[in-house]
Tab-separated table of C-alpha atoms in Angstrom:
chain	number	residue	atom	x	y	z
A	28	UNK	CA	35.495	-0.616	-42.376
A	29	UNK	CA	36.704	-3.144	-39.370
A	30	UNK	CA	39.475	-0.006	-38.080
A	31	UNK	CA	36.559	2.091	-36.709
A	32	UNK	CA	34.786	-0.846	-35.840
A	33	UNK	CA	37.211	-2.673	-33.895
A	34	UNK	CA	38.513	1.181	-32.527
A	35	UNK	CA	34.969	1.519	-31.485
A	36	UNK	CA	34.949	-2.031	-29.522
A	37	UNK	CA	38.131	-1.312	-28.273
A	38	UNK	CA	37.268	2.217	-26.856
A	39	UNK	CA	33.807	0.856	-25.262
A	40	UNK	CA	35.932	-1.487	-23.530
A	41	UNK	CA	37.813	1.459	-21.244
A	42	UNK	CA	35.595	3.550	-20.710
A	43	UNK	CA	34.802	5.513	-17.644
A	44	UNK	CA	39.199	4.162	-16.567
A	45	UNK	CA	42.683	6.136	-16.947
A	46	UNK	CA	43.741	5.861	-19.990
A	47	UNK	CA	46.634	8.122	-19.989
A	48	UNK	CA	48.720	10.484	-17.957
A	49	UNK	CA	51.716	12.394	-19.469
A	50	UNK	CA	55.282	13.743	-18.730
A	51	UNK	CA	55.390	16.611	-16.615
A	52	UNK	CA	56.115	19.575	-18.005
A	53	UNK	CA	57.439	22.845	-16.509
A	54	UNK	CA	56.320	26.429	-16.904
A	55	UNK	CA	58.850	28.666	-16.143
A	56	UNK	CA	58.912	32.389	-16.716
A	57	UNK	CA	60.396	32.182	-20.349
A	58	UNK	CA	57.000	30.095	-21.318
A	59	UNK	CA	54.608	33.045	-19.612
A	60	UNK	CA	56.466	35.660	-21.290
A	61	UNK	CA	56.683	33.801	-24.596
A	62	UNK	CA	52.991	33.000	-24.246
A	63	UNK	CA	51.891	36.819	-22.961
A	64	UNK	CA	53.665	37.991	-26.468
A	65	UNK	CA	51.980	36.038	-28.511
A	66	UNK	CA	48.796	36.536	-28.040
A	67	UNK	CA	49.329	39.861	-26.583
A	68	UNK	CA	48.119	39.193	-23.324
A	69	UNK	CA	50.475	41.259	-20.743
A	70	UNK	CA	48.939	41.890	-18.068
A	71	UNK	CA	50.897	41.762	-15.199
A	72	UNK	CA	50.193	39.520	-12.993
A	73	UNK	CA	52.522	36.959	-16.184
A	74	UNK	CA	55.009	39.322	-17.460
A	75	UNK	CA	56.025	41.565	-13.968
A	76	UNK	CA	57.908	38.642	-11.472
A	77	UNK	CA	58.613	41.754	-8.675
A	78	UNK	CA	55.045	43.097	-9.562
A	79	UNK	CA	53.630	39.805	-9.030
A	80	UNK	CA	55.070	39.017	-6.053
A	81	UNK	CA	54.892	42.584	-4.357
A	82	UNK	CA	50.831	42.335	-5.119
A	83	UNK	CA	49.612	38.999	-5.404
A	84	UNK	CA	48.838	36.879	-2.893
A	85	UNK	CA	51.058	33.935	-5.279
A	86	UNK	CA	54.336	35.006	-4.375
A	87	UNK	CA	54.695	36.030	-7.556
A	88	UNK	CA	54.347	35.077	-11.652
A	89	UNK	CA	50.776	33.365	-12.745
A	90	UNK	CA	50.495	32.008	-16.340
A	91	UNK	CA	47.842	31.926	-17.994
A	92	UNK	CA	44.512	29.799	-17.863
A	93	UNK	CA	44.816	29.873	-21.458
A	94	UNK	CA	48.274	28.791	-21.172
A	95	UNK	CA	47.544	25.995	-19.074
A	96	UNK	CA	44.954	24.832	-21.813
A	97	UNK	CA	47.729	24.578	-24.666
A	98	UNK	CA	49.120	21.814	-23.157
A	99	UNK	CA	46.346	19.996	-22.859
A	100	UNK	CA	47.104	18.941	-26.785
A	101	UNK	CA	50.943	18.126	-25.505
A	102	UNK	CA	49.497	16.118	-22.609
A	103	UNK	CA	47.232	14.589	-24.819
A	104	UNK	CA	50.121	13.506	-27.746
A	105	UNK	CA	51.618	12.060	-24.307
A	106	UNK	CA	49.310	9.834	-23.742
A	107	UNK	CA	47.399	8.325	-27.422
A	108	UNK	CA	48.823	6.683	-30.415
A	109	UNK	CA	47.209	6.365	-33.304
A	110	UNK	CA	44.782	3.714	-33.527
A	111	UNK	CA	45.249	0.987	-35.988
A	112	UNK	CA	43.791	2.513	-39.083
A	113	UNK	CA	43.555	5.696	-37.675
A	114	UNK	CA	45.119	9.254	-40.143
A	115	UNK	CA	44.732	12.113	-38.120
A	116	UNK	CA	43.301	13.144	-34.975
A	117	UNK	CA	40.665	16.818	-34.612
A	118	UNK	CA	40.441	18.830	-31.395
A	119	UNK	CA	36.631	18.580	-31.518
A	120	UNK	CA	36.151	21.337	-28.604
A	121	UNK	CA	35.225	21.272	-25.141
A	122	UNK	CA	31.861	20.183	-23.604
A	123	UNK	CA	32.515	21.949	-19.948
A	124	UNK	CA	35.816	23.370	-18.469
A	125	UNK	CA	36.955	25.138	-15.141
A	126	UNK	CA	40.169	26.849	-13.632
A	127	UNK	CA	40.415	25.621	-10.537
A	128	UNK	CA	44.009	26.973	-9.435
A	129	UNK	CA	46.292	29.545	-10.657
A	130	UNK	CA	49.785	28.123	-12.181
A	131	UNK	CA	52.825	29.522	-10.112
A	132	UNK	CA	55.973	30.266	-12.538
A	133	UNK	CA	58.393	27.631	-12.119
A	134	UNK	CA	55.064	24.732	-11.548
A	135	UNK	CA	55.115	21.282	-13.392
A	136	UNK	CA	52.422	20.141	-15.077
A	137	UNK	CA	50.628	17.394	-16.490
A	138	UNK	CA	47.480	15.805	-18.083
A	139	UNK	CA	45.518	13.129	-16.698
A	140	UNK	CA	42.614	11.575	-19.447
A	141	UNK	CA	39.483	8.929	-18.629
A	142	UNK	CA	37.487	8.157	-21.441
A	143	UNK	CA	34.331	9.142	-20.848
A	144	UNK	CA	32.110	8.536	-23.709
A	145	UNK	CA	33.153	7.424	-27.426
A	146	UNK	CA	30.366	7.460	-30.110
A	147	UNK	CA	30.609	6.208	-34.188
A	148	UNK	CA	29.271	9.126	-36.224
A	149	UNK	CA	29.708	8.236	-39.554
A	150	UNK	CA	32.402	5.773	-41.093
A	151	UNK	CA	35.783	7.484	-41.288
A	152	UNK	CA	35.295	9.433	-37.333
A	153	UNK	CA	35.129	8.362	-33.779
A	154	UNK	CA	34.309	11.237	-31.754
A	155	UNK	CA	36.033	10.217	-28.487
A	156	UNK	CA	35.005	12.560	-25.184
A	157	UNK	CA	38.111	12.455	-21.956
A	158	UNK	CA	37.803	13.902	-19.181
A	159	UNK	CA	40.631	15.665	-18.413
A	160	UNK	CA	42.229	16.612	-15.368
A	161	UNK	CA	45.239	18.644	-15.467
A	162	UNK	CA	47.772	18.715	-12.011
A	163	UNK	CA	50.252	20.674	-10.727
A	164	UNK	CA	52.487	18.852	-8.892
A	165	UNK	CA	52.803	19.144	-5.135
A	166	UNK	CA	48.844	20.398	-5.266
A	167	UNK	CA	45.845	18.322	-4.749
A	168	UNK	CA	43.654	20.724	-6.264
A	169	UNK	CA	44.066	20.894	-9.932
A	170	UNK	CA	44.500	23.766	-12.437
A	171	UNK	CA	41.993	23.314	-14.545
A	172	UNK	CA	39.486	20.307	-15.113
A	173	UNK	CA	37.300	19.407	-18.856
A	174	UNK	CA	35.188	17.447	-20.727
A	175	UNK	CA	37.581	17.610	-24.036
A	176	UNK	CA	36.014	16.294	-27.602
A	177	UNK	CA	37.965	14.706	-29.785
A	178	UNK	CA	37.605	13.347	-33.530
A	179	UNK	CA	39.861	10.515	-34.539
A	180	UNK	CA	40.073	10.119	-38.208
A	181	UNK	CA	40.320	6.726	-40.227
A	182	UNK	CA	40.981	6.262	-44.093
């Protein structure tokens, strides 16, 4: 299976390097409210701007941590085109995930990926681990860091 072997060889050459930086996405109150409705997580720090401004140190609402995490898929689309011979990519989970900084409503986020590891699992699957950092524009401390696993599936 030449395509998967070529992809493995190419990926191994990139180990430890930054392999992608996504476009910025604005996390605004309508996005937060939609996520709250979809997940039934309507805690006031997310959906009540007046109360959040008065009762939190954030000056307003903050996004759900899982909303921030869910944007990783969008960031990956920006950074990882299909490889020659690849038919799909599958989210395989996380080895580590930490939420480091709250995301205030109106913030802009982007994903930064560093390839940590790649292994050939079988004749159709490459397992890639990327160090993912979701950055908040204008802040030194990111929203989250994670070790994200993905399968690249070949025909």
